[in-house]
Short mmCIF file of C-alpha atoms in Angstrom, two decimals:
data_model
loop_
_atom_site.label_atom_id
_atom_site.label_comp_id
_atom_site.label_asym_id
_atom_site.label_seq_id
_atom_site.Cartn_x
_atom_site.Cartn_y
_atom_site.Cartn_z
CA MET A 765 -5.84 -59.42 60.46
CA SER A 766 -3.96 -58.71 63.72
CA LYS A 767 -1.61 -60.45 65.59
CA ARG A 768 -3.72 -61.66 68.06
CA ASP A 769 -6.48 -63.20 65.49
CA ILE A 770 -3.15 -64.70 63.62
CA ASP A 771 -2.52 -66.24 66.60
CA GLU A 772 -5.71 -67.64 67.58
CA LYS A 773 -5.73 -68.92 64.36
CA LYS A 774 -2.48 -70.76 64.73
CA ILE A 775 -3.74 -71.92 68.36
CA LYS A 776 -6.85 -73.30 66.54
CA SER A 777 -5.37 -75.40 64.00
CA ALA A 778 -2.84 -76.71 66.27
CA CYS A 779 -5.96 -77.84 68.51
CA ASP A 780 -7.42 -79.21 65.29
CA LEU A 781 -4.32 -81.41 64.77
CA VAL A 782 -4.26 -82.46 68.33
CA VAL A 783 -7.69 -83.45 68.29
CA GLU A 784 -7.41 -85.27 64.69
CA ARG A 785 -4.22 -87.22 65.75
CA ALA A 786 -6.06 -88.31 69.25
CA ALA A 787 -8.61 -89.55 67.26
CA GLU A 788 -6.75 -91.61 64.81
CA MET A 789 -4.61 -93.01 67.87
CA MET A 790 -7.98 -94.01 69.19
CA VAL A 791 -9.46 -95.77 66.07
CA GLU A 792 -6.00 -96.92 64.48
CA GLU A 793 -3.57 -97.36 67.17
CA ILE A 794 -5.96 -98.93 69.97
CA GLY A 795 -8.79 -100.19 67.35
CA ALA A 796 -11.50 -98.41 69.23
CA PRO A 797 -14.85 -98.35 67.13
CA ILE A 798 -15.35 -95.09 65.26
CA GLU A 799 -18.70 -94.65 67.52
CA MET A 800 -16.45 -95.25 70.88
CA MET A 801 -14.42 -92.73 69.58
CA ILE A 802 -16.85 -90.09 68.63
CA ASP A 803 -18.79 -91.20 72.21
CA ARG A 804 -15.54 -90.53 74.19
CA MET A 805 -14.49 -86.83 72.49
CA MET A 806 -18.14 -85.90 73.37
CA THR A 807 -18.12 -87.24 77.13
CA TYR A 808 -14.83 -85.41 77.36
CA ALA A 809 -16.03 -82.11 76.06
CA GLY A 810 -19.67 -82.34 77.53
CA ALA A 811 -18.01 -82.97 80.84
CA GLN A 812 -15.10 -79.84 80.17
CA MET A 813 -18.49 -77.88 78.98
CA CYS A 814 -20.08 -78.36 82.19
CA VAL A 815 -17.31 -77.99 84.55
CA LEU A 816 -16.74 -74.60 82.68
CA ASP A 817 -20.07 -73.02 82.18
CA GLY A 818 -22.71 -75.65 84.34
CA ASN A 819 -25.51 -78.05 83.27
CA ARG A 820 -27.84 -75.73 81.99
CA LYS A 821 -25.67 -73.35 79.96
CA THR A 822 -24.09 -76.56 78.43
CA ALA A 823 -27.63 -77.84 77.48
CA ALA A 824 -28.58 -74.93 75.67
CA ILE A 825 -25.12 -74.53 74.05
CA LEU A 826 -25.75 -78.36 72.97
CA ARG A 827 -29.47 -77.77 71.98
CA LYS A 828 -28.15 -74.90 70.20
CA LEU A 829 -25.38 -77.18 67.88
CA ALA A 830 -28.26 -79.89 67.32
CA ASP A 831 -30.59 -77.09 65.55
CA ASN A 832 -27.32 -76.26 63.78
CA VAL A 833 -26.50 -79.67 62.73
CA GLU A 834 -30.34 -80.34 62.03
CA GLY A 835 -30.26 -77.10 60.04
CA GLY A 836 -27.40 -78.20 57.63
CA ILE A 837 -23.67 -76.56 58.88
CA PHE A 838 -21.79 -80.19 57.85
CA ASP A 839 -23.85 -80.56 54.44
CA SER A 840 -20.41 -79.31 52.71
CA VAL A 841 -18.89 -82.77 54.29
CA THR A 842 -22.11 -84.82 54.70
CA GLY A 843 -23.26 -84.21 51.09
CA GLU A 844 -26.77 -84.27 52.81
CA ALA A 845 -27.45 -81.40 50.82
CA ALA A 846 -26.98 -82.81 47.36
CA ARG A 847 -28.90 -85.84 48.03
CA GLY A 848 -31.71 -84.18 50.43
CA ARG A 849 -32.27 -84.92 54.18
CA ALA A 850 -31.60 -88.26 55.86
CA ARG A 851 -34.30 -89.32 57.10
CA HIS A 852 -34.44 -91.72 60.98
#
């Protein structure tokens, strides 16, 4: 692993901690419902993506993310694979 890879890994880990802390602050300190915290995080991220990449590219990226979610990318966290897919 190169120094650049190590540095990127450290930066990503630090960013993950900042995001986690922001989520905890919204929910635990401010009292926002979890759904509101998720909405605010997703809205911020979506807006930043649009500024950087434009609406069309952002929409394509979000569609791909939705496909990955539906395909089970988070099953290890949700446990859905073990109990079958949730139906809505």
